[in-house]
Coordinates of C-alpha atoms in Angstrom, one line a residue:
Chain F
M1 CA 16.9 -120.5 -21.2
K2 CA 15.6 -117.7 -19.0
K3 CA 12.1 -116.5 -18.3
V4 CA 11.2 -112.9 -19.1
F5 CA 8.0 -110.9 -19.1
I6 CA 8.0 -108.8 -22.3
S7 CA 5.8 -107.5 -25.1
G8 CA 5.5 -108.9 -28.6
N9 CA 7.5 -106.0 -29.9
K10 CA 10.4 -106.7 -27.5
A11 CA 10.2 -110.5 -28.2
F12 CA 10.5 -109.6 -31.9
A13 CA 13.7 -107.6 -31.2
E14 CA 15.1 -110.3 -28.9
G15 CA 14.5 -113.0 -31.4
A16 CA 16.5 -111.1 -34.0
I17 CA 19.3 -110.4 -31.5
Y18 CA 19.4 -114.1 -30.6
A19 CA 19.7 -115.0 -34.3
G20 CA 22.8 -112.8 -34.8
C21 CA 21.2 -109.7 -36.1
R22 CA 23.3 -106.6 -35.2
Y23 CA 21.8 -104.0 -37.5
Y24 CA 18.4 -102.4 -37.0
Y25 CA 17.2 -99.4 -39.0
G26 CA 13.7 -98.0 -38.3
V27 CA 11.4 -95.0 -38.3
P28 CA 9.0 -93.9 -35.6
R29 CA 5.5 -95.1 -36.5
S30 CA 3.0 -95.5 -33.6
I31 CA 3.2 -99.2 -32.5
N32 CA 6.7 -99.5 -34.0
N33 CA 8.1 -96.9 -31.6
E34 CA 8.6 -99.4 -28.8
I35 CA 10.9 -101.5 -31.0
L36 CA 13.0 -98.4 -31.8
K37 CA 13.3 -97.4 -28.2
Y38 CA 14.2 -101.0 -27.2
M39 CA 16.7 -101.4 -30.0
S40 CA 18.4 -98.0 -29.3
V41 CA 19.3 -99.5 -25.9
R42 CA 19.9 -103.2 -26.9
M43 CA 22.0 -102.8 -30.1
P44 CA 24.9 -100.9 -28.4
E45 CA 24.8 -103.6 -25.6
V46 CA 25.5 -106.3 -28.2
N47 CA 28.0 -104.2 -30.2
G48 CA 25.3 -103.7 -32.9
V49 CA 24.2 -100.6 -34.9
F50 CA 20.9 -98.8 -34.4
T51 CA 20.0 -96.0 -36.7
Q52 CA 16.8 -94.0 -36.8
S53 CA 16.3 -93.1 -40.5
E54 CA 14.5 -90.1 -41.9
N55 CA 11.9 -92.2 -43.7
E56 CA 11.0 -95.9 -44.5
R57 CA 12.6 -95.7 -48.0
S58 CA 15.9 -94.7 -46.4
A59 CA 15.6 -97.3 -43.6
I60 CA 15.1 -100.2 -46.0
S61 CA 17.9 -98.9 -48.3
M62 CA 20.2 -99.1 -45.3
V63 CA 18.9 -102.6 -44.8
L64 CA 19.8 -103.4 -48.4
G65 CA 23.3 -102.0 -47.8
S66 CA 23.9 -104.1 -44.7
S67 CA 22.4 -107.1 -46.3
V68 CA 24.5 -106.9 -49.4
A69 CA 27.5 -106.6 -47.1
G70 CA 26.6 -110.0 -45.6
A71 CA 25.0 -109.0 -42.3
R72 CA 21.8 -110.2 -40.7
V73 CA 19.7 -107.1 -40.7
L74 CA 16.2 -106.1 -39.4
T75 CA 13.7 -103.3 -39.9
S76 CA 10.1 -102.9 -38.9
S77 CA 7.1 -100.6 -39.4
I78 CA 3.4 -100.6 -39.4
T79 CA 1.5 -101.8 -42.5
D80 CA 1.4 -98.3 -44.0
G81 CA 5.1 -97.8 -43.5
I82 CA 5.9 -101.1 -45.2
S83 CA 4.1 -99.7 -48.3
A84 CA 6.7 -97.0 -48.5
M85 CA 9.4 -99.7 -48.5
D86 CA 7.9 -101.7 -51.4
E87 CA 10.2 -100.4 -54.2
V88 CA 13.3 -101.3 -52.3
L89 CA 11.9 -104.7 -51.2
N90 CA 11.2 -105.4 -54.8
Y91 CA 14.9 -104.7 -55.6
M92 CA 15.9 -107.0 -52.7
C93 CA 13.8 -109.8 -54.1
G94 CA 15.4 -109.3 -57.5
L95 CA 19.0 -109.0 -56.2
E96 CA 18.3 -112.0 -53.9
L97 CA 19.2 -110.2 -50.7
P98 CA 18.0 -111.6 -47.4
C99 CA 16.5 -109.5 -44.6
V100 CA 13.8 -109.7 -42.0
V101 CA 11.0 -107.1 -41.9
G102 CA 8.5 -106.8 -39.1
N103 CA 5.1 -105.8 -40.4
I104 CA 2.9 -104.6 -37.5
M105 CA -0.7 -104.7 -38.8
S106 CA -2.6 -101.6 -37.7
G107 CA -5.0 -99.2 -39.3
K108 CA -7.6 -99.7 -41.9
F109 CA -7.1 -96.9 -44.4
G110 CA -3.9 -94.9 -44.3
L111 CA -3.1 -93.7 -40.8
K112 CA -6.7 -93.0 -39.9
N113 CA -7.8 -95.1 -36.8
L114 CA -4.6 -96.8 -35.8
E115 CA -6.6 -99.6 -34.4
P116 CA -5.5 -103.3 -34.3
T117 CA -6.5 -105.1 -37.5
Q118 CA -5.1 -107.8 -39.7
S119 CA -4.8 -105.4 -42.6
G120 CA -1.4 -106.5 -43.7
Y121 CA -2.2 -110.0 -45.0
A122 CA -2.7 -109.1 -48.6
Q123 CA 0.2 -106.7 -48.6
A124 CA 2.6 -109.3 -47.2
V125 CA 1.4 -112.4 -49.1
K126 CA 0.4 -110.9 -52.4
S127 CA 2.7 -107.9 -52.0
N128 CA 2.4 -104.6 -53.7
L129 CA 5.6 -105.4 -55.6
S130 CA 6.1 -106.5 -59.2
G131 CA 4.3 -109.7 -60.2
Y132 CA 7.5 -111.7 -59.9
S133 CA 8.6 -110.8 -56.3
K134 CA 7.4 -112.8 -53.4
F135 CA 8.1 -112.9 -49.6
I136 CA 8.2 -115.6 -47.1
V137 CA 5.6 -114.6 -44.5
L138 CA 5.4 -115.9 -40.9
A139 CA 2.5 -115.0 -38.6
P140 CA 3.0 -115.7 -34.8
H141 CA 0.0 -115.9 -32.5
T142 CA 1.8 -115.6 -29.1
V143 CA 4.7 -113.6 -27.7
Q144 CA 6.8 -116.8 -27.3
E145 CA 6.1 -117.7 -30.9
T146 CA 7.0 -114.1 -32.0
Y147 CA 10.5 -114.7 -30.5
Q148 CA 11.0 -118.1 -32.1
L149 CA 9.6 -117.2 -35.5
T150 CA 11.7 -114.0 -35.7
A151 CA 14.9 -116.1 -35.1
K152 CA 13.7 -118.7 -37.6
A153 CA 13.0 -115.9 -40.1
F154 CA 16.7 -115.1 -40.3
D155 CA 17.5 -118.7 -41.2
L156 CA 14.9 -118.8 -43.9
A157 CA 16.1 -115.5 -45.3
D158 CA 19.7 -116.6 -45.5
K159 CA 18.8 -120.1 -46.8
Y160 CA 16.7 -118.8 -49.7
R161 CA 18.3 -115.3 -50.1
N162 CA 14.9 -113.6 -49.9
P163 CA 13.2 -111.0 -47.6
V164 CA 11.1 -112.6 -44.9
I165 CA 8.1 -110.8 -43.3
V166 CA 7.1 -111.3 -39.7
L167 CA 3.4 -110.4 -39.7
M168 CA 2.3 -109.3 -36.2
D169 CA -1.1 -108.1 -35.0
S170 CA -0.6 -104.7 -33.3
A171 CA -2.4 -106.1 -30.3
L172 CA 0.2 -108.9 -30.1
A173 CA 3.0 -106.4 -30.5
Q174 CA 1.8 -104.6 -27.3
L175 CA 0.7 -107.7 -25.4
N176 CA 3.0 -108.7 -22.5
E177 CA 3.5 -112.4 -21.7
Q178 CA 6.0 -114.5 -19.8
I179 CA 8.3 -116.2 -22.3
E180 CA 11.5 -118.2 -22.4
I181 CA 14.4 -116.8 -24.2
E182 CA 17.9 -118.2 -25.0
E183 CA 20.7 -116.9 -22.8
N184 CA 23.5 -117.5 -25.3
L185 CA 23.2 -115.5 -28.5
L186 CA 24.2 -117.0 -31.8
S187 CA 27.2 -115.6 -33.6
P188 CA 26.5 -112.8 -36.2
E189 CA 28.8 -114.7 -38.6
I190 CA 26.8 -117.9 -38.4
V191 CA 26.2 -118.1 -42.2
K192 CA 29.1 -117.8 -44.6
K193 CA 28.2 -115.6 -47.6
D194 CA 30.5 -115.7 -50.6
W195 CA 28.3 -113.5 -52.6
K196 CA 28.6 -110.5 -50.4
V197 CA 30.4 -107.3 -51.3
G198 CA 33.6 -106.5 -49.4
N199 CA 34.5 -110.2 -49.3
N200 CA 38.2 -110.1 -48.6
E201 CA 38.7 -113.8 -49.0
N202 CA 37.7 -113.7 -52.6
N203 CA 39.7 -110.8 -54.0
K204 CA 39.9 -112.0 -57.6
N205 CA 36.2 -112.0 -58.4
F206 CA 34.2 -108.9 -57.8
N207 CA 30.6 -109.2 -56.8
V208 CA 28.4 -106.9 -58.8
F209 CA 24.7 -106.6 -58.0
K210 CA 22.6 -105.1 -60.8
S211 CA 19.0 -105.4 -61.8
Y212 CA 19.5 -105.7 -65.6
H213 CA 21.4 -108.5 -67.3
D214 CA 23.4 -108.3 -70.5
D215 CA 24.6 -111.9 -70.4
E216 CA 23.3 -115.3 -69.5
S217 CA 25.9 -116.1 -66.9
N218 CA 24.8 -113.2 -64.7
K219 CA 21.2 -114.3 -64.4
Y220 CA 19.7 -114.7 -61.0
T221 CA 17.6 -117.7 -59.9
D222 CA 14.2 -118.0 -61.3
I223 CA 11.9 -116.7 -58.6
L224 CA 9.2 -119.3 -59.4
A225 CA 11.6 -122.2 -59.1
K226 CA 12.8 -120.8 -55.8
F227 CA 9.3 -120.6 -54.4
K228 CA 8.7 -124.2 -55.4
L229 CA 11.6 -125.1 -53.1
I230 CA 10.3 -122.9 -50.4
E231 CA 6.9 -124.7 -50.5
S232 CA 8.5 -127.4 -48.3
E233 CA 9.0 -124.9 -45.5
S234 CA 5.3 -124.3 -44.9
L235 CA 4.3 -124.4 -41.2
Y236 CA 0.9 -124.8 -39.6
E237 CA -0.8 -125.8 -36.3
S238 CA -3.9 -128.0 -36.2
F239 CA -5.7 -127.8 -32.9
M240 CA -8.3 -130.4 -31.9
V241 CA -9.0 -131.4 -35.5
E242 CA -8.7 -135.2 -35.2
D243 CA -12.4 -135.8 -34.6
A244 CA -13.7 -132.4 -35.6
D245 CA -16.6 -132.0 -38.1
E246 CA -16.2 -128.2 -38.3
I247 CA -13.0 -126.1 -38.2
I248 CA -12.1 -122.5 -37.9
I249 CA -9.2 -121.2 -40.0
S250 CA -7.4 -118.2 -38.5
F251 CA -3.9 -116.7 -38.2
G252 CA -2.1 -114.4 -35.8
L253 CA -3.6 -113.2 -32.6
I254 CA -7.1 -113.9 -33.9
A255 CA -6.1 -117.6 -33.9
K256 CA -5.5 -117.4 -30.2
I257 CA -9.0 -116.0 -29.7
A258 CA -10.3 -118.8 -32.0
K259 CA -8.5 -121.4 -29.7
G260 CA -10.5 -120.0 -26.8
I261 CA -13.7 -120.5 -28.8
V262 CA -12.7 -124.1 -29.7
I263 CA -12.0 -124.9 -26.0
N264 CA -15.3 -123.4 -24.9
E265 CA -17.3 -125.1 -27.5
R266 CA -15.6 -128.4 -27.0
Q267 CA -16.7 -128.3 -23.3
K268 CA -20.3 -128.1 -24.6
G269 CA -19.7 -131.2 -26.7
R270 CA -19.4 -129.5 -30.1
K271 CA -16.8 -131.2 -32.4
I272 CA -14.9 -128.1 -33.5
G273 CA -11.2 -127.6 -34.2
L274 CA -8.8 -124.9 -35.4
F275 CA -6.4 -124.8 -38.4
R276 CA -3.8 -122.1 -38.0
P277 CA -1.4 -121.4 -40.9
I278 CA 1.9 -120.2 -39.3
S279 CA 3.6 -119.5 -42.6
L280 CA 1.1 -117.5 -44.8
S281 CA 3.5 -117.7 -47.7
P282 CA 4.2 -120.5 -48.5
F283 CA 0.6 -121.4 -47.4
P284 CA 0.3 -125.0 -46.0
K285 CA -2.0 -126.0 -48.8
E286 CA -1.7 -129.8 -48.6
A287 CA -2.3 -129.9 -44.9
L288 CA -5.3 -127.6 -45.2
R289 CA -6.8 -129.8 -48.0
S290 CA -6.4 -133.0 -46.1
I291 CA -8.0 -131.6 -43.0
A292 CA -10.8 -129.8 -45.0
N293 CA -11.7 -133.1 -46.6
K294 CA -12.7 -134.6 -43.3
V295 CA -15.0 -131.8 -42.0
N296 CA -18.4 -130.5 -43.0
K297 CA -18.1 -126.8 -42.2
I298 CA -15.3 -124.3 -42.4
T299 CA -15.3 -120.8 -41.0
V300 CA -12.5 -118.3 -41.9
L301 CA -12.1 -115.9 -39.1
E302 CA -9.9 -112.8 -39.6
S303 CA -9.9 -109.1 -38.9
N304 CA -10.0 -107.7 -42.5
S305 CA -12.2 -107.7 -45.5
G306 CA -11.4 -111.4 -46.4
S307 CA -7.8 -111.5 -47.7
M308 CA -7.2 -115.0 -46.4
Y309 CA -10.8 -116.1 -47.1
S310 CA -10.2 -115.7 -50.8
D311 CA -7.0 -117.7 -50.6
V312 CA -8.7 -120.5 -48.7
C313 CA -11.5 -120.7 -51.2
K314 CA -9.0 -121.0 -54.0
I315 CA -7.0 -123.7 -52.3
L316 CA -10.2 -125.7 -51.5
D317 CA -11.6 -125.1 -55.0
N318 CA -14.5 -122.9 -53.9
N319 CA -16.0 -125.5 -51.7
K320 CA -19.5 -124.3 -50.6
K321 CA -19.0 -125.2 -47.0
I322 CA -16.6 -122.3 -46.4
S323 CA -18.0 -119.2 -44.7
F324 CA -16.2 -116.0 -43.7
F325 CA -16.4 -113.9 -40.6
G326 CA -14.3 -110.7 -40.9
E327 CA -14.7 -108.5 -37.9
S328 CA -13.7 -104.9 -38.3
E329 CA -14.1 -103.9 -34.7
Y330 CA -11.4 -106.4 -33.6
L331 CA -11.5 -107.3 -29.9
S332 CA -14.9 -105.8 -29.1
G333 CA -16.2 -107.2 -32.3
F334 CA -14.8 -110.6 -31.6
R335 CA -16.8 -110.8 -28.4
K336 CA -19.8 -110.7 -30.7
V337 CA -18.2 -113.5 -32.7
I338 CA -17.8 -115.6 -29.6
K339 CA -21.4 -115.1 -28.7
E340 CA -22.5 -116.1 -32.2
F341 CA -20.3 -119.2 -32.1
E342 CA -22.0 -120.1 -28.9
K343 CA -25.3 -120.0 -30.6
G344 CA -23.9 -122.2 -33.3
I345 CA -24.6 -119.5 -35.9
V346 CA -21.9 -117.9 -38.0
T347 CA -22.6 -114.8 -40.1
V348 CA -21.6 -115.3 -43.7
Chain I
M1 CA 51.8 -78.0 -66.0
T2 CA 52.5 -81.7 -66.4
V3 CA 49.7 -84.1 -66.9
E4 CA 50.2 -87.7 -65.6
A5 CA 49.6 -90.2 -68.4
Y6 CA 48.2 -93.6 -67.6
N7 CA 48.1 -96.5 -70.0
P8 CA 44.5 -97.7 -69.8
K9 CA 45.8 -101.3 -70.4
E10 CA 47.7 -101.1 -67.1
L11 CA 44.8 -99.9 -65.0
K12 CA 43.5 -102.4 -62.5
S13 CA 40.3 -100.8 -61.3
F14 CA 39.1 -99.8 -64.7
K15 CA 38.3 -102.1 -67.6
D16 CA 39.7 -100.9 -71.0
I17 CA 36.6 -101.8 -73.0
E18 CA 34.2 -100.1 -75.3
T19 CA 31.5 -98.2 -73.4
V20 CA 27.8 -97.5 -74.2
Y21 CA 28.1 -93.7 -73.5
C22 CA 27.2 -91.3 -76.4
S23 CA 30.0 -89.3 -78.2
G24 CA 31.0 -86.3 -76.3
C25 CA 29.6 -87.5 -73.0
F26 CA 32.0 -87.1 -70.0
H27 CA 30.9 -90.3 -68.2
G28 CA 33.6 -92.4 -69.8
T29 CA 36.4 -89.9 -68.8
I30 CA 35.0 -89.7 -65.2
N31 CA 34.8 -93.5 -64.9
R32 CA 38.4 -93.8 -66.0
L33 CA 39.6 -91.0 -63.7
I34 CA 37.9 -92.7 -60.7
G35 CA 39.7 -95.9 -61.7
E36 CA 43.0 -94.1 -62.0
A37 CA 42.6 -92.4 -58.7
I38 CA 41.7 -95.7 -56.9
D39 CA 44.8 -97.4 -58.5
K40 CA 47.1 -94.6 -57.6
M41 CA 45.9 -94.8 -54.0
G42 CA 46.2 -98.6 -54.0
L43 CA 42.6 -98.9 -52.8
K44 CA 41.4 -101.5 -55.4
E45 CA 40.7 -104.2 -52.8
S46 CA 38.8 -101.8 -50.4
V47 CA 36.5 -99.8 -52.6
I48 CA 32.8 -100.7 -52.8
G49 CA 30.7 -98.7 -55.2
V50 CA 27.0 -98.0 -55.3
N51 CA 25.4 -96.9 -58.6
T52 CA 21.8 -96.1 -59.2
Q53 CA 19.4 -95.5 -62.1
G54 CA 20.2 -93.5 -65.2
C55 CA 23.3 -93.3 -67.4
A56 CA 25.4 -93.5 -64.1
S57 CA 24.2 -97.1 -63.7
F58 CA 26.6 -98.3 -66.4
I59 CA 29.7 -97.6 -64.3
S60 CA 29.6 -101.1 -62.8
D61 CA 30.2 -102.6 -66.2
Y62 CA 33.5 -100.7 -66.6
M63 CA 35.1 -101.1 -63.2
N64 CA 36.8 -104.1 -61.5
L65 CA 35.2 -103.3 -58.2
D66 CA 32.4 -104.6 -56.0
F67 CA 29.3 -102.7 -57.1
V68 CA 25.7 -102.6 -55.9
E69 CA 22.8 -101.1 -57.8
A70 CA 20.5 -99.1 -55.6
P71 CA 16.9 -98.0 -56.4
A72 CA 16.5 -94.5 -57.6
G73 CA 18.0 -91.9 -55.3
L74 CA 18.8 -94.2 -52.5
A75 CA 22.5 -94.8 -53.1
P76 CA 23.7 -92.7 -50.1
S77 CA 21.5 -94.8 -47.7
V78 CA 22.7 -98.1 -49.2
A79 CA 26.3 -96.9 -48.9
M80 CA 25.7 -96.0 -45.2
G81 CA 24.2 -99.5 -44.7
I82 CA 27.3 -101.1 -46.2
K83 CA 29.7 -98.8 -44.3
N84 CA 28.1 -99.8 -41.0
V85 CA 29.0 -103.5 -41.7
H86 CA 32.4 -102.7 -43.3
P87 CA 33.8 -99.6 -41.6
D88 CA 37.2 -100.3 -43.0
K89 CA 36.0 -100.2 -46.7
I90 CA 35.8 -97.1 -48.9
L91 CA 32.3 -96.4 -50.0
L92 CA 31.5 -94.3 -53.1
T93 CA 28.3 -93.6 -54.8
Y94 CA 28.1 -92.6 -58.5
Q95 CA 24.9 -90.7 -59.3
G96 CA 23.4 -88.4 -61.9
D97 CA 21.6 -85.2 -61.1
G98 CA 18.1 -86.5 -61.8
D99 CA 18.7 -89.5 -59.5
L100 CA 20.4 -87.7 -56.7
L101 CA 18.5 -84.4 -56.7
S102 CA 15.1 -85.4 -57.8
F103 CA 14.6 -88.8 -56.3
G104 CA 17.2 -88.9 -53.5
M105 CA 17.5 -85.3 -52.1
S106 CA 16.5 -86.3 -48.6
D107 CA 18.9 -89.3 -48.5
L108 CA 21.7 -87.0 -49.7
I109 CA 21.0 -84.2 -47.2
H110 CA 20.7 -86.6 -44.2
A111 CA 23.8 -88.5 -45.2
A112 CA 25.7 -85.3 -45.3
A113 CA 24.2 -83.9 -42.1
K114 CA 25.1 -87.1 -40.3
G115 CA 28.7 -86.7 -41.5
S116 CA 28.5 -90.3 -43.0
K117 CA 32.0 -91.5 -44.0
I118 CA 31.0 -92.0 -47.6
T119 CA 31.9 -90.2 -50.8
V120 CA 29.2 -89.1 -53.2
F121 CA 30.1 -88.4 -56.9
L122 CA 27.4 -86.3 -58.7
I123 CA 27.6 -86.3 -62.4
N124 CA 25.7 -83.2 -63.3
N125 CA 24.7 -83.1 -67.0
L126 CA 21.6 -80.9 -66.5
V127 CA 19.1 -83.4 -67.9
M128 CA 17.6 -86.8 -67.0
A129 CA 19.4 -88.4 -69.9
Q130 CA 18.7 -92.1 -69.8
T131 CA 14.9 -91.6 -69.5
G132 CA 14.8 -89.5 -72.6
G133 CA 16.1 -86.0 -71.7
Q134 CA 13.5 -84.6 -69.4
V135 CA 14.1 -81.5 -67.3
S136 CA 16.1 -82.0 -64.1
P137 CA 16.6 -80.0 -60.9
T138 CA 19.9 -78.6 -62.4
S139 CA 18.6 -77.7 -65.8
I140 CA 19.2 -74.0 -66.3
L141 CA 16.7 -71.3 -67.3
G142 CA 15.8 -71.4 -70.9
Q143 CA 17.1 -74.9 -71.4
I144 CA 15.0 -76.9 -73.9
T145 CA 14.4 -80.4 -72.7
D146 CA 11.9 -83.2 -73.5
T147 CA 9.4 -81.8 -70.9
T148 CA 10.3 -78.1 -71.2
P149 CA 9.7 -77.7 -74.9
Y150 CA 9.4 -73.9 -74.5
G151 CA 12.5 -73.7 -72.3
K152 CA 12.7 -73.9 -68.5
S153 CA 11.0 -70.9 -67.0
I154 CA 11.4 -69.3 -63.6
E155 CA 7.7 -68.9 -63.1
K156 CA 6.8 -72.5 -63.9
D157 CA 9.9 -74.5 -63.0
G158 CA 12.0 -72.3 -60.8
N159 CA 15.8 -71.9 -61.0
H160 CA 18.4 -74.7 -60.9
I161 CA 19.8 -76.1 -57.7
N162 CA 23.5 -75.5 -56.8
I163 CA 23.7 -78.5 -54.6
A164 CA 27.4 -78.4 -53.8
E165 CA 27.1 -75.0 -52.2
M166 CA 24.0 -76.2 -50.2
I167 CA 25.8 -79.3 -49.0
A168 CA 28.8 -77.2 -47.9
R169 CA 26.6 -75.4 -45.4
L170 CA 26.2 -78.6 -43.4
S171 CA 28.7 -79.2 -40.7
G172 CA 28.8 -82.9 -41.4
A173 CA 30.2 -82.3 -44.9
A174 CA 34.0 -82.2 -44.7
Y175 CA 35.0 -82.0 -48.4
V176 CA 32.9 -80.4 -51.1
S177 CA 34.2 -79.6 -54.6
R178 CA 33.0 -79.0 -58.1
V179 CA 35.1 -80.0 -61.1
T180 CA 34.8 -80.6 -64.8
V181 CA 36.8 -82.6 -67.4
D182 CA 36.7 -80.5 -70.5
I183 CA 40.4 -79.8 -70.9
P184 CA 43.6 -81.7 -69.8
S185 CA 44.4 -79.3 -66.9
R186 CA 40.9 -79.7 -65.4
I187 CA 41.1 -83.5 -66.0
E188 CA 44.2 -83.5 -63.9
Q189 CA 42.5 -81.4 -61.3
A190 CA 39.5 -83.7 -61.2
R191 CA 41.7 -86.7 -60.5
K192 CA 43.4 -84.9 -57.6
T193 CA 40.0 -83.9 -56.3
I194 CA 38.8 -87.6 -56.4
Q195 CA 41.9 -88.6 -54.5
E196 CA 41.4 -85.9 -51.9
A197 CA 37.7 -86.7 -51.4
L198 CA 38.5 -90.4 -50.9
S199 CA 41.3 -89.6 -48.5
F200 CA 38.9 -87.5 -46.4
Q201 CA 36.8 -90.5 -46.1
M202 CA 39.7 -92.8 -45.3
E203 CA 40.8 -90.5 -42.5
G204 CA 37.3 -90.5 -41.1
K205 CA 36.9 -86.7 -41.4
G206 CA 33.3 -86.9 -42.6
F207 CA 31.1 -86.7 -45.7
S208 CA 32.8 -85.9 -49.0
F209 CA 31.1 -84.7 -52.1
V210 CA 32.4 -84.1 -55.6
E211 CA 30.2 -82.6 -58.4
F212 CA 31.3 -83.3 -61.9
L213 CA 29.9 -80.7 -64.4
S214 CA 29.3 -82.9 -67.4
T215 CA 27.8 -82.9 -70.9
C216 CA 25.0 -84.6 -72.6
P217 CA 25.2 -83.8 -76.4
T218 CA 22.3 -86.1 -77.2
Y219 CA 19.8 -84.3 -75.0
W220 CA 21.3 -80.9 -75.2
Y221 CA 20.6 -81.3 -79.0
K222 CA 24.2 -80.2 -79.7
T223 CA 27.3 -81.7 -81.3
P224 CA 30.1 -82.8 -78.9
I225 CA 32.2 -79.7 -79.7
E226 CA 29.2 -77.3 -79.3
S227 CA 28.4 -79.0 -76.0
R228 CA 31.8 -78.5 -74.7
T229 CA 31.8 -74.8 -75.8
W230 CA 28.4 -74.3 -74.1
L231 CA 29.7 -75.9 -70.9
Q232 CA 32.8 -73.6 -71.0
E233 CA 31.0 -70.4 -71.9
T234 CA 27.7 -70.7 -70.1
L235 CA 27.5 -73.4 -67.5
I236 CA 30.7 -72.7 -65.6
Q237 CA 29.2 -69.3 -64.7
Q238 CA 26.1 -71.0 -63.3
F239 CA 28.1 -73.8 -61.7
P240 CA 31.5 -72.3 -60.6
I241 CA 34.2 -74.9 -60.5
G242 CA 36.8 -75.2 -57.8
L243 CA 37.1 -76.3 -54.2
I244 CA 34.0 -75.2 -52.1
K245 CA 34.8 -76.6 -48.7
K246 CA 37.6 -78.4 -47.0
S247 CA 37.3 -78.5 -43.3
Y248 CA 37.3 -80.8 -40.4
T249 CA 35.5 -79.8 -37.3
K250 CA 35.0 -82.4 -34.6

């Protein structure tokens, strides 16, 4: 292990390189530019391939190509850019091809106001894809966790043959922190993939990937059955919830702010805790239910119009004690949230 | 001239089975020619194909090769992604004119401009056939299609795109040719062209592109014979066949 002082963007890139990813395809898009610049230097250093594509559709198509050829492959963009990748990501879910996609959440509507938000929750968890496709979604809250979750994302992608989204707040992407990273990188051939194209060991059978099926034998796994299995991979953090009678539910960098609120309020004797889903899909439903049963008041804190709030309400069966605080002004707005928490009042 | 005869039963890369193609369509012939060329070059183990949407998507059912289906228009980028991982493999894409020129023009131009070591086969039948015969970027003026019921007009729709000539202007494109498979001598020429395009890729000379001028009797609203006559008498003037570029500058 070695200590480095890097941004969330670079930790994302380093996590991927550690996990054996040697192919990065991307397009310049505001906050994403730092990853491109970093990868254009790092990929040649580890004998990898960096390509700047002409648009997101072409970047994700190259991801599809490298993935079907058996490699661990990465791309990233801001939330708006990911929208342009949706058609191909839908194919990748259907063809059961693994990849890791960094979704840096910025902007509210289109490209206007490229401010930090948590606008990508619904896009990543519910997805703009067909009603059958689903992603695994991981949301880190520190730079260290960004590094670890990106590496883990590759394992999950290969294990379940499904795209995995690493959902980062754009403020986290630009945040610099001291973190520990591994000195020895994993081998790019860490997972053996018999299904890949160009598989020389398996010359007799050809691997054909197509989205329509004319016979039963060629059917891919039922996506619903697959996501039942993936449920067991859900991750969460519960912070000071043992004796709490009220909790905040939050993800990403906002959860880090919420941790500060919890610590402050605890010093004043208020019994408050934090529940932080780390995997937003699969959502840690059982853990949330068991914690929610013990508390009197729940506040969902997120920087969007209530994407996670509606999920939490559904999981907790529309319990009346849930309130929502979605702050559109992000950091400046959250100072207001902290003040309101201090008063013990939460706007609903 | 002599025409080499292949027994379809002896072909390794091509499956000798009934196809779904309509009568008079050239897809079946072109599929088989690609199989013959790959067998002749002994490349069966190293070719990976990328097919996309449209009638061109059926090729994967008739070849004994690794095949990947790409979303509409994106086959060149998918092929480049595979080539990055397997630089020793031969990558070919098999696309129709609607797919390659409507949906995937930018991917094609950038793949050619970058000099990607892939081979793109364009099957140009002047309509978007599988979706029901709508107008395509290569439909010629006056052509009646599903969405140009009064004929394609220069004012409203513009003229057709001669993509092979456009691609040839890019320095990354090493081999560009247009062929057709209407008569035995041109079939023989098409097979040689396929071999030459693939050998340019093998030698790492750059991007290679072959346009097959093809027929679509169903959506040209003609019989197979009439279609072939129309191709010979009218289309070859609009889309001149023959070698367009063969150069290697590096």
